[in-house]
């Protein structure tokens, strides 16, 4: 996916044109972008308060520390009639309402046009992620891939969805991916964006304290996580597995791997056949 950037770096050294090295490398260039953080995330929605949880916890801390530049935009700012209308009845009939194209076109114009504050000629564009039940599945690999990109924008649909021409028009000026959180139906894209942003942001260097804990997570290497325990060693007549109190780190590691295999075989045999 080709993205242009007008920062002073030469093509070969500009991080925007090259995916950011993965989490572990410390050579990652910083602050090439006029917004000075490594990753910019924009979310466009008619329910900005739905994204309030991203002010909390590790993501909130990462935003305050300038590791992530997360901006939430209200789509209704781009609906100029008295009722700030963003939806209308579907052509061809049918139940429900469809999101109008004009507010989306304008919202994306502002996003792309405003970057670097020098206007559209910068050529820098985000990767537009549009959640939808018909999208490609969102997986840990998707999160890993997107976490290497410097600028993501998320379009939260509602009602029966967004006018199809918005997808087509956007794809003429930026990369567009329709991604599904899972095979069930939500009422809109906000919940999906909350999950996707958390899964992506926690892979950005510095967001979660010790990146070591990223390594043995479920789906990180295709196996589910092992069971975990903490004090007290005995609780309601239930004991912590003896091996974990042994101090024998090699044996503990073997036991944990065995537990991961058993749990994966029991709950997600599909992961073992991949
Ligand atoms: C975006 C509108 C609601 C969907 C009519 C219900 C993702 N895994 C997922 N399930 N549902 C969504 C999702 C649902 C959305 C929108 C994402 C925008 N709706 C629509 C089609 C049927 N209503 C999702 N990611």
PDB file of C-alpha atoms and ligand atoms in Angstrom:
ATOM      1  CA  UNK A   1       0.000   0.000   0.000  1.00  0.00           C
ATOM      2  CA  UNK A   2       1.860   3.176  -1.285  1.00  0.00           C
ATOM      3  CA  UNK A   3       1.545   6.338   0.873  1.00  0.00           C
ATOM      4  CA  UNK A   4       3.357   9.659   0.027  1.00  0.00           C
ATOM      5  CA  UNK A   5       4.813  12.098   2.617  1.00  0.00           C
ATOM      6  CA  UNK A   6       6.399  15.536   2.280  1.00  0.00           C
ATOM      7  CA  UNK A   7       8.539  15.354   5.400  1.00  0.00           C
ATOM      8  CA  UNK A   8      12.205  16.426   4.876  1.00  0.00           C
ATOM      9  CA  UNK A   9      13.455  12.819   5.087  1.00  0.00           C
ATOM     10  CA  UNK A  10      14.506  11.251   1.752  1.00  0.00           C
ATOM     11  CA  UNK A  11      12.143   8.565   0.346  1.00  0.00           C
ATOM     12  CA  UNK A  12      14.437   5.787   1.528  1.00  0.00           C
ATOM     13  CA  UNK A  13      14.623   7.102   5.097  1.00  0.00           C
ATOM     14  CA  UNK A  14      11.129   8.548   5.567  1.00  0.00           C
ATOM     15  CA  UNK A  15       9.364   6.217   8.088  1.00  0.00           C
ATOM     16  CA  UNK A  16       5.935   7.101   6.637  1.00  0.00           C
ATOM     17  CA  UNK A  17       6.840   5.461   3.358  1.00  0.00           C
ATOM     18  CA  UNK A  18       8.320   2.543   5.101  1.00  0.00           C
ATOM     19  CA  UNK A  19       6.441   0.514   7.664  1.00  0.00           C
ATOM     20  CA  UNK A  20       7.588   1.176  11.166  1.00  0.00           C
ATOM     21  CA  UNK A  21       9.962  -1.496  12.417  1.00  0.00           C
ATOM     22  CA  UNK A  22       8.238  -3.910  14.782  1.00  0.00           C
ATOM     23  CA  UNK A  23       7.771  -3.255  18.454  1.00  0.00           C
ATOM     24  CA  UNK A  24      11.107  -4.624  19.610  1.00  0.00           C
ATOM     25  CA  UNK A  25      13.454  -2.494  17.514  1.00  0.00           C
ATOM     26  CA  UNK A  26      14.689   0.640  19.176  1.00  0.00           C
ATOM     27  CA  UNK A  27      15.873   2.159  15.914  1.00  0.00           C
ATOM     28  CA  UNK A  28      12.361   3.340  15.163  1.00  0.00           C
ATOM     29  CA  UNK A  29      12.546   6.947  13.977  1.00  0.00           C
ATOM     30  CA  UNK A  30      10.388   9.257  16.003  1.00  0.00           C
ATOM     31  CA  UNK A  31       8.250  12.252  15.365  1.00  0.00           C
ATOM     32  CA  UNK A  32       8.723  12.490  11.608  1.00  0.00           C
ATOM     33  CA  UNK A  33       5.108  13.549  11.462  1.00  0.00           C
ATOM     34  CA  UNK A  34       4.057  17.121  12.008  1.00  0.00           C
ATOM     35  CA  UNK A  35       1.942  15.687  14.816  1.00  0.00           C
ATOM     36  CA  UNK A  36       5.181  14.564  16.521  1.00  0.00           C
ATOM     37  CA  UNK A  37       3.841  11.256  17.806  1.00  0.00           C
ATOM     38  CA  UNK A  38       4.565   7.917  16.242  1.00  0.00           C
ATOM     39  CA  UNK A  39       1.024   7.008  15.499  1.00  0.00           C
ATOM     40  CA  UNK A  40      -1.985   9.071  14.581  1.00  0.00           C
ATOM     41  CA  UNK A  41      -5.456   7.561  14.914  1.00  0.00           C
ATOM     42  CA  UNK A  42      -8.616   9.390  13.819  1.00  0.00           C
ATOM     43  CA  UNK A  43     -12.145   8.162  14.569  1.00  0.00           C
ATOM     44  CA  UNK A  44     -15.223   9.619  12.831  1.00  0.00           C
ATOM     45  CA  UNK A  45     -18.569   8.853  14.477  1.00  0.00           C
ATOM     46  CA  UNK A  46     -21.997  10.309  15.308  1.00  0.00           C
ATOM     47  CA  UNK A  47     -21.463   9.094  18.916  1.00  0.00           C
ATOM     48  CA  UNK A  48     -18.100  10.571  20.053  1.00  0.00           C
ATOM     49  CA  UNK A  49     -18.859   9.678  23.687  1.00  0.00           C
ATOM     50  CA  UNK A  50     -18.775   6.003  22.686  1.00  0.00           C
ATOM     51  CA  UNK A  51     -14.987   6.372  22.383  1.00  0.00           C
ATOM     52  CA  UNK A  52     -14.571   7.883  25.865  1.00  0.00           C
ATOM     53  CA  UNK A  53     -13.091   4.626  27.228  1.00  0.00           C
ATOM     54  CA  UNK A  54      -9.999   5.419  25.146  1.00  0.00           C
ATOM     55  CA  UNK A  55      -9.261   8.217  27.614  1.00  0.00           C
ATOM     56  CA  UNK A  56      -8.751   5.585  30.312  1.00  0.00           C
ATOM     57  CA  UNK A  57      -6.031   3.147  31.339  1.00  0.00           C
ATOM     58  CA  UNK A  58      -2.969   2.432  29.195  1.00  0.00           C
ATOM     59  CA  UNK A  59      -4.359   3.996  26.020  1.00  0.00           C
ATOM     60  CA  UNK A  60      -5.274   7.194  27.931  1.00  0.00           C
ATOM     61  CA  UNK A  61      -1.782   7.263  29.464  1.00  0.00           C
ATOM     62  CA  UNK A  62      -0.130   6.692  26.063  1.00  0.00           C
ATOM     63  CA  UNK A  63      -2.138   9.605  24.644  1.00  0.00           C
ATOM     64  CA  UNK A  64      -1.095  11.893  27.485  1.00  0.00           C
ATOM     65  CA  UNK A  65       2.531  10.794  26.991  1.00  0.00           C
ATOM     66  CA  UNK A  66       2.289  11.649  23.282  1.00  0.00           C
ATOM     67  CA  UNK A  67       2.883   8.096  22.096  1.00  0.00           C
ATOM     68  CA  UNK A  68      -0.465   8.090  20.333  1.00  0.00           C
ATOM     69  CA  UNK A  69      -2.294  11.010  18.732  1.00  0.00           C
ATOM     70  CA  UNK A  70      -5.915   9.839  18.906  1.00  0.00           C
ATOM     71  CA  UNK A  71      -8.552  12.303  17.641  1.00  0.00           C
ATOM     72  CA  UNK A  72     -12.329  11.706  17.698  1.00  0.00           C
ATOM     73  CA  UNK A  73     -14.457  13.636  15.215  1.00  0.00           C
ATOM     74  CA  UNK A  74     -18.255  14.158  15.248  1.00  0.00           C
ATOM     75  CA  UNK A  75     -19.664  13.403  11.787  1.00  0.00           C
ATOM     76  CA  UNK A  76     -22.610  15.744  12.432  1.00  0.00           C
ATOM     77  CA  UNK A  77     -20.198  18.695  12.166  1.00  0.00           C
ATOM     78  CA  UNK A  78     -20.376  17.937   8.452  1.00  0.00           C
ATOM     79  CA  UNK A  79     -24.205  17.932   8.241  1.00  0.00           C
ATOM     80  CA  UNK A  80     -25.289  21.517   7.708  1.00  0.00           C
ATOM     81  CA  UNK A  81     -29.102  21.373   7.702  1.00  0.00           C
ATOM     82  CA  UNK A  82     -31.084  22.464  10.747  1.00  0.00           C
ATOM     83  CA  UNK A  83     -31.379  18.894  12.013  1.00  0.00           C
ATOM     84  CA  UNK A  84     -27.774  18.005  11.065  1.00  0.00           C
ATOM     85  CA  UNK A  85     -29.144  15.008   9.131  1.00  0.00           C
ATOM     86  CA  UNK A  86     -26.701  12.163   8.469  1.00  0.00           C
ATOM     87  CA  UNK A  87     -29.117   9.486   7.258  1.00  0.00           C
ATOM     88  CA  UNK A  88     -31.895   8.967   4.740  1.00  0.00           C
ATOM     89  CA  UNK A  89     -34.141   6.225   3.357  1.00  0.00           C
ATOM     90  CA  UNK A  90     -32.491   3.506   1.199  1.00  0.00           C
ATOM     91  CA  UNK A  91     -32.796   3.666  -2.574  1.00  0.00           C
ATOM     92  CA  UNK A  92     -34.606   0.539  -3.702  1.00  0.00           C
ATOM     93  CA  UNK A  93     -36.660   0.501  -0.510  1.00  0.00           C
ATOM     94  CA  UNK A  94     -36.198  -1.725   2.531  1.00  0.00           C
ATOM     95  CA  UNK A  95     -36.091  -1.294   6.288  1.00  0.00           C
ATOM     96  CA  UNK A  96     -33.969   1.161   8.169  1.00  0.00           C
ATOM     97  CA  UNK A  97     -31.929   4.146   7.081  1.00  0.00           C
ATOM     98  CA  UNK A  98     -28.618   4.611   5.255  1.00  0.00           C
ATOM     99  CA  UNK A  99     -25.851   7.079   6.101  1.00  0.00           C
ATOM    100  CA  UNK A 100     -25.686   9.950   3.564  1.00  0.00           C
ATOM    101  CA  UNK A 101     -22.466  10.333   1.502  1.00  0.00           C
ATOM    102  CA  UNK A 102     -22.018  14.102   1.776  1.00  0.00           C
ATOM    103  CA  UNK A 103     -21.106  14.351   5.486  1.00  0.00           C
ATOM    104  CA  UNK A 104     -18.610  11.482   5.070  1.00  0.00           C
ATOM    105  CA  UNK A 105     -17.030  13.043   1.980  1.00  0.00           C
ATOM    106  CA  UNK A 106     -16.591  16.314   3.836  1.00  0.00           C
ATOM    107  CA  UNK A 107     -15.272  14.654   6.992  1.00  0.00           C
ATOM    108  CA  UNK A 108     -12.625  12.774   4.979  1.00  0.00           C
ATOM    109  CA  UNK A 109     -11.768  15.954   3.043  1.00  0.00           C
ATOM    110  CA  UNK A 110     -11.064  17.727   6.323  1.00  0.00           C
ATOM    111  CA  UNK A 111      -8.999  14.811   7.602  1.00  0.00           C
ATOM    112  CA  UNK A 112      -6.766  14.568   4.565  1.00  0.00           C
ATOM    113  CA  UNK A 113      -6.831  18.230   3.688  1.00  0.00           C
ATOM    114  CA  UNK A 114      -5.869  19.299   7.236  1.00  0.00           C
ATOM    115  CA  UNK A 115      -2.847  16.997   7.649  1.00  0.00           C
ATOM    116  CA  UNK A 116       0.420  18.863   8.216  1.00  0.00           C
ATOM    117  CA  UNK A 117      -1.769  21.981   8.240  1.00  0.00           C
ATOM    118  CA  UNK A 118      -0.297  22.757   4.814  1.00  0.00           C
ATOM    119  CA  UNK A 119      -3.306  21.495   2.985  1.00  0.00           C
ATOM    120  CA  UNK A 120      -3.997  18.647   0.645  1.00  0.00           C
ATOM    121  CA  UNK A 121      -0.799  18.925  -1.419  1.00  0.00           C
ATOM    122  CA  UNK A 122       1.150  17.057   1.260  1.00  0.00           C
ATOM    123  CA  UNK A 123      -0.224  13.862  -0.239  1.00  0.00           C
ATOM    124  CA  UNK A 124      -0.090  12.180   3.156  1.00  0.00           C
ATOM    125  CA  UNK A 125      -3.176  10.031   3.659  1.00  0.00           C
ATOM    126  CA  UNK A 126      -4.389   7.675   6.383  1.00  0.00           C
ATOM    127  CA  UNK A 127      -5.273   4.021   5.947  1.00  0.00           C
ATOM    128  CA  UNK A 128      -9.068   4.177   6.264  1.00  0.00           C
ATOM    129  CA  UNK A 129     -10.538   1.314   8.291  1.00  0.00           C
ATOM    130  CA  UNK A 130     -14.318   0.868   7.963  1.00  0.00           C
ATOM    131  CA  UNK A 131     -15.713  -1.756  10.361  1.00  0.00           C
ATOM    132  CA  UNK A 132     -18.554  -3.842   8.946  1.00  0.00           C
ATOM    133  CA  UNK A 133     -20.050  -7.324   9.525  1.00  0.00           C
ATOM    134  CA  UNK A 134     -19.134  -8.139   5.916  1.00  0.00           C
ATOM    135  CA  UNK A 135     -15.497  -7.179   6.293  1.00  0.00           C
ATOM    136  CA  UNK A 136     -12.323  -9.270   6.410  1.00  0.00           C
ATOM    137  CA  UNK A 137     -11.841 -10.816   9.876  1.00  0.00           C
ATOM    138  CA  UNK A 138      -9.913  -8.738  12.408  1.00  0.00           C
ATOM    139  CA  UNK A 139      -7.172 -10.946  13.904  1.00  0.00           C
ATOM    140  CA  UNK A 140      -4.010 -10.497  15.942  1.00  0.00           C
ATOM    141  CA  UNK A 141      -2.112 -10.452  12.659  1.00  0.00           C
ATOM    142  CA  UNK A 142      -4.346  -7.591  11.492  1.00  0.00           C
ATOM    143  CA  UNK A 143      -3.555  -5.741  14.718  1.00  0.00           C
ATOM    144  CA  UNK A 144       0.175  -6.362  14.243  1.00  0.00           C
ATOM    145  CA  UNK A 145       0.060  -5.112  10.637  1.00  0.00           C
ATOM    146  CA  UNK A 146      -1.939  -1.988  11.456  1.00  0.00           C
ATOM    147  CA  UNK A 147       0.299  -1.212  14.442  1.00  0.00           C
ATOM    148  CA  UNK A 148       3.175  -0.645  11.988  1.00  0.00           C
ATOM    149  CA  UNK A 149       1.272   2.077  10.133  1.00  0.00           C
ATOM    150  CA  UNK A 150       1.750   5.763  11.113  1.00  0.00           C
ATOM    151  CA  UNK A 151      -1.769   6.979  10.374  1.00  0.00           C
ATOM    152  CA  UNK A 152      -5.076   5.115  10.677  1.00  0.00           C
ATOM    153  CA  UNK A 153      -8.575   6.556  10.343  1.00  0.00           C
ATOM    154  CA  UNK A 154     -11.690   4.693  11.476  1.00  0.00           C
ATOM    155  CA  UNK A 155     -15.150   5.394  10.010  1.00  0.00           C
ATOM    156  CA  UNK A 156     -17.936   4.300  12.351  1.00  0.00           C
ATOM    157  CA  UNK A 157     -21.126   3.487  10.464  1.00  0.00           C
ATOM    158  CA  UNK A 158     -24.592   3.264  11.976  1.00  0.00           C
ATOM    159  CA  UNK A 159     -28.130   2.418  10.799  1.00  0.00           C
ATOM    160  CA  UNK A 160     -28.064  -0.046   7.880  1.00  0.00           C
ATOM    161  CA  UNK A 161     -24.615   1.186   6.854  1.00  0.00           C
ATOM    162  CA  UNK A 162     -22.849   3.889   4.837  1.00  0.00           C
ATOM    163  CA  UNK A 163     -23.711   4.797   1.205  1.00  0.00           C
ATOM    164  CA  UNK A 164     -21.456   2.560  -0.936  1.00  0.00           C
ATOM    165  CA  UNK A 165     -20.127   5.517  -2.921  1.00  0.00           C
ATOM    166  CA  UNK A 166     -18.285   6.736   0.169  1.00  0.00           C
ATOM    167  CA  UNK A 167     -16.145   3.558   0.101  1.00  0.00           C
ATOM    168  CA  UNK A 168     -15.499   3.968  -3.643  1.00  0.00           C
ATOM    169  CA  UNK A 169     -14.678   7.671  -3.464  1.00  0.00           C
ATOM    170  CA  UNK A 170     -12.382   7.239  -0.467  1.00  0.00           C
ATOM    171  CA  UNK A 171     -10.540   4.348  -2.150  1.00  0.00           C
ATOM    172  CA  UNK A 172      -9.568   6.728  -4.955  1.00  0.00           C
ATOM    173  CA  UNK A 173      -7.512   8.811  -2.547  1.00  0.00           C
ATOM    174  CA  UNK A 174      -6.458   6.546   0.329  1.00  0.00           C
ATOM    175  CA  UNK A 175      -6.109   2.862   1.245  1.00  0.00           C
ATOM    176  CA  UNK A 176      -9.461   1.529   2.461  1.00  0.00           C
ATOM    177  CA  UNK A 177     -10.066  -1.718   4.380  1.00  0.00           C
ATOM    178  CA  UNK A 178     -13.466  -3.075   5.474  1.00  0.00           C
ATOM    179  CA  UNK A 179     -12.806  -5.186   8.582  1.00  0.00           C
ATOM    180  CA  UNK A 180     -15.151  -7.242  10.764  1.00  0.00           C
ATOM    181  CA  UNK A 181     -14.734  -7.820  14.464  1.00  0.00           C
ATOM    182  CA  UNK A 182     -16.489 -11.157  14.286  1.00  0.00           C
ATOM    183  CA  UNK A 183     -19.435 -13.140  12.924  1.00  0.00           C
ATOM    184  CA  UNK A 184     -22.192 -11.462  14.921  1.00  0.00           C
ATOM    185  CA  UNK A 185     -24.131  -8.237  14.319  1.00  0.00           C
ATOM    186  CA  UNK A 186     -23.566  -5.003  16.223  1.00  0.00           C
ATOM    187  CA  UNK A 187     -25.628  -1.811  15.863  1.00  0.00           C
ATOM    188  CA  UNK A 188     -22.710   0.238  14.614  1.00  0.00           C
ATOM    189  CA  UNK A 189     -18.942   0.492  14.189  1.00  0.00           C
ATOM    190  CA  UNK A 190     -18.013   2.165  17.473  1.00  0.00           C
ATOM    191  CA  UNK A 191     -17.686  -0.979  19.580  1.00  0.00           C
ATOM    192  CA  UNK A 192     -15.600  -2.555  16.830  1.00  0.00           C
ATOM    193  CA  UNK A 193     -13.334   0.514  16.711  1.00  0.00           C
ATOM    194  CA  UNK A 194     -12.897   0.456  20.485  1.00  0.00           C
ATOM    195  CA  UNK A 195     -11.666  -3.133  20.246  1.00  0.00           C
ATOM    196  CA  UNK A 196      -9.503  -2.579  17.174  1.00  0.00           C
ATOM    197  CA  UNK A 197      -7.852   0.552  18.604  1.00  0.00           C
ATOM    198  CA  UNK A 198      -7.059  -1.233  21.879  1.00  0.00           C
ATOM    199  CA  UNK A 199      -5.666  -4.310  20.089  1.00  0.00           C
ATOM    200  CA  UNK A 200      -3.519  -2.101  17.826  1.00  0.00           C
ATOM    201  CA  UNK A 201      -2.417   0.561  20.319  1.00  0.00           C
ATOM    202  CA  UNK A 202      -1.161  -1.937  22.897  1.00  0.00           C
ATOM    203  CA  UNK A 203       1.333  -3.198  20.272  1.00  0.00           C
ATOM    204  CA  UNK A 204       2.835   0.278  19.842  1.00  0.00           C
ATOM    205  CA  UNK A 205       6.228   0.487  21.602  1.00  0.00           C
ATOM    206  CA  UNK A 206       5.959   2.007  25.042  1.00  0.00           C
ATOM    207  CA  UNK A 207       2.187   1.712  25.387  1.00  0.00           C
ATOM    208  CA  UNK A 208       2.153  -1.322  27.642  1.00  0.00           C
ATOM    209  CA  UNK A 209       4.946  -1.323  30.246  1.00  0.00           C
ATOM    210  CA  UNK A 210       6.796  -4.545  29.627  1.00  0.00           C
ATOM    211  CA  UNK A 211       6.579  -5.676  26.061  1.00  0.00           C
ATOM    212  CA  UNK A 212       7.729  -9.095  27.268  1.00  0.00           C
ATOM    213  CA  UNK A 213       4.124  -9.801  28.279  1.00  0.00           C
ATOM    214  CA  UNK A 214       3.148  -9.437  24.619  1.00  0.00           C
ATOM    215  CA  UNK A 215       5.114 -12.546  23.714  1.00  0.00           C
ATOM    216  CA  UNK A 216       3.211 -15.412  25.342  1.00  0.00           C
ATOM    217  CA  UNK A 217      -0.284 -14.072  24.769  1.00  0.00           C
ATOM    218  CA  UNK A 218      -3.098 -15.938  23.122  1.00  0.00           C
ATOM    219  CA  UNK A 219      -3.064 -15.620  19.361  1.00  0.00           C
ATOM    220  CA  UNK A 220       0.429 -14.135  19.492  1.00  0.00           C
ATOM    221  CA  UNK A 221       1.918 -17.468  18.442  1.00  0.00           C
ATOM    222  CA  UNK A 222      -1.211 -19.382  17.602  1.00  0.00           C
ATOM    223  CA  UNK A 223      -1.737 -20.956  21.040  1.00  0.00           C
ATOM    224  CA  UNK A 224      -4.150 -19.879  23.780  1.00  0.00           C
ATOM    225  CA  UNK A 225      -2.648 -18.544  27.014  1.00  0.00           C
ATOM    226  CA  UNK A 226      -1.772 -20.789  29.996  1.00  0.00           C
ATOM    227  CA  UNK A 227      -3.742 -20.567  33.289  1.00  0.00           C
ATOM    228  CA  UNK A 228      -2.445 -17.972  35.735  1.00  0.00           C
ATOM    229  CA  UNK A 229      -2.460 -17.887  39.552  1.00  0.00           C
ATOM    230  CA  UNK A 230      -1.475 -15.463  42.330  1.00  0.00           C
ATOM    231  CA  UNK A 231      -1.545 -15.359  46.160  1.00  0.00           C
ATOM    232  CA  UNK A 232      -2.994 -16.910  48.325  1.00  0.00           C
ATOM    233  CA  UNK A 233      -1.502 -20.357  47.511  1.00  0.00           C
ATOM    234  CA  UNK A 234      -4.666 -21.915  48.991  1.00  0.00           C
ATOM    235  CA  UNK A 235      -8.132 -20.446  48.387  1.00  0.00           C
ATOM    236  CA  UNK A 236     -11.441 -22.023  49.340  1.00  0.00           C
ATOM    237  CA  UNK A 237      -9.674 -25.362  49.534  1.00  0.00           C
ATOM    238  CA  UNK A 238      -8.151 -24.938  46.101  1.00  0.00           C
ATOM    239  CA  UNK A 239      -4.349 -25.112  45.746  1.00  0.00           C
ATOM    240  CA  UNK A 240      -2.084 -23.502  43.211  1.00  0.00           C
ATOM    241  CA  UNK A 241      -0.414 -26.199  41.031  1.00  0.00           C
ATOM    242  CA  UNK A 242       2.697 -27.354  42.942  1.00  0.00           C
ATOM    243  CA  UNK A 243       4.984 -26.905  39.936  1.00  0.00           C
ATOM    244  CA  UNK A 244       4.443 -23.141  40.050  1.00  0.00           C
ATOM    245  CA  UNK A 245       5.787 -22.995  43.606  1.00  0.00           C
ATOM    246  CA  UNK A 246       8.885 -25.087  42.724  1.00  0.00           C
ATOM    247  CA  UNK A 247      11.125 -22.284  41.464  1.00  0.00           C
ATOM    248  CA  UNK A 248      12.178 -24.644  38.661  1.00  0.00           C
ATOM    249  CA  UNK A 249      11.747 -22.207  35.765  1.00  0.00           C
ATOM    250  CA  UNK A 250      12.486 -24.799  33.108  1.00  0.00           C
ATOM    251  CA  UNK A 251       9.861 -27.156  34.448  1.00  0.00           C
ATOM    252  CA  UNK A 252       7.416 -24.277  34.864  1.00  0.00           C
ATOM    253  CA  UNK A 253       7.916 -23.233  31.257  1.00  0.00           C
ATOM    254  CA  UNK A 254       7.310 -26.808  30.082  1.00  0.00           C
ATOM    255  CA  UNK A 255       4.182 -27.087  32.232  1.00  0.00           C
ATOM    256  CA  UNK A 256       2.849 -23.776  30.884  1.00  0.00           C
ATOM    257  CA  UNK A 257       3.481 -24.831  27.291  1.00  0.00           C
ATOM    258  CA  UNK A 258       1.714 -28.135  27.948  1.00  0.00           C
ATOM    259  CA  UNK A 259      -1.247 -26.207  29.411  1.00  0.00           C
ATOM    260  CA  UNK A 260      -1.367 -23.980  26.309  1.00  0.00           C
ATOM    261  CA  UNK A 261      -1.463 -27.001  24.029  1.00  0.00           C
ATOM    262  CA  UNK A 262      -4.187 -28.712  26.077  1.00  0.00           C
ATOM    263  CA  UNK A 263      -6.313 -25.563  26.276  1.00  0.00           C
ATOM    264  CA  UNK A 264      -5.929 -24.848  22.567  1.00  0.00           C
ATOM    265  CA  UNK A 265      -6.816 -28.434  21.648  1.00  0.00           C
ATOM    266  CA  UNK A 266      -9.894 -28.270  23.901  1.00  0.00           C
ATOM    267  CA  UNK A 267     -11.198 -24.817  22.987  1.00  0.00           C
ATOM    268  CA  UNK A 268      -9.720 -23.922  19.593  1.00  0.00           C
ATOM    269  CA  UNK A 269      -8.640 -27.034  17.719  1.00  0.00           C
ATOM    270  CA  UNK A 270      -8.917 -24.939  14.528  1.00  0.00           C
ATOM    271  CA  UNK A 271      -5.824 -23.020  15.664  1.00  0.00           C
ATOM    272  CA  UNK A 272      -3.799 -26.243  15.815  1.00  0.00           C
ATOM    273  CA  UNK A 273      -4.789 -27.273  12.289  1.00  0.00           C
ATOM    274  CA  UNK A 274      -3.840 -23.884  10.765  1.00  0.00           C
TER     275      UNK A 274
HETATM  276  C1  LIG B   1     -20.444  -1.344  11.451  1.00  0.00           C
HETATM  277  C2  LIG B   1     -23.887  -0.266  10.926  1.00  0.00           C
HETATM  278  C3  LIG B   1     -25.296  -2.108  11.830  1.00  0.00           C
HETATM  279  C4  LIG B   1     -25.019  -3.867  10.132  1.00  0.00           C
HETATM  280  C5  LIG B   1     -27.829  -3.826   9.693  1.00  0.00           C
HETATM  281  C6  LIG B   1     -27.431  -3.898  12.087  1.00  0.00           C
HETATM  282  C7  LIG B   1     -18.002  -4.906  12.744  1.00  0.00           C
HETATM  283  N1  LIG B   1     -18.563  -7.694  13.658  1.00  0.00           N
HETATM  284  C8  LIG B   1     -19.520  -6.732  13.418  1.00  0.00           C
HETATM  285  N2  LIG B   1     -20.836  -6.920  13.559  1.00  0.00           N
HETATM  286  N3  LIG B   1     -21.511  -5.772  13.222  1.00  0.00           N
HETATM  287  C9  LIG B   1     -20.602  -4.849  12.866  1.00  0.00           C
HETATM  288  C10 LIG B   1     -21.008  -3.507  12.376  1.00  0.00           C
HETATM  289  C11 LIG B   1     -22.391  -3.238  12.287  1.00  0.00           C
HETATM  290  C12 LIG B   1     -22.764  -2.004  11.764  1.00  0.00           C
HETATM  291  C13 LIG B   1     -21.804  -1.070  11.340  1.00  0.00           C
HETATM  292  C14 LIG B   1     -20.059  -2.575  11.974  1.00  0.00           C
HETATM  293  C15 LIG B   1     -22.528   0.042  10.805  1.00  0.00           C
HETATM  294  N4  LIG B   1     -24.008  -1.471  11.515  1.00  0.00           N
HETATM  295  C16 LIG B   1     -25.871  -2.739  10.593  1.00  0.00           C
HETATM  296  C17 LIG B   1     -25.604  -4.512   8.893  1.00  0.00           C
HETATM  297  C18 LIG B   1     -27.014  -4.978   9.201  1.00  0.00           C
HETATM  298  N5  LIG B   1     -27.258  -3.140  10.868  1.00  0.00           N
HETATM  299  C19 LIG B   1     -19.312  -5.427  12.984  1.00  0.00           C
HETATM  300  N6  LIG B   1     -16.927  -4.547  12.575  1.00  0.00           N
END
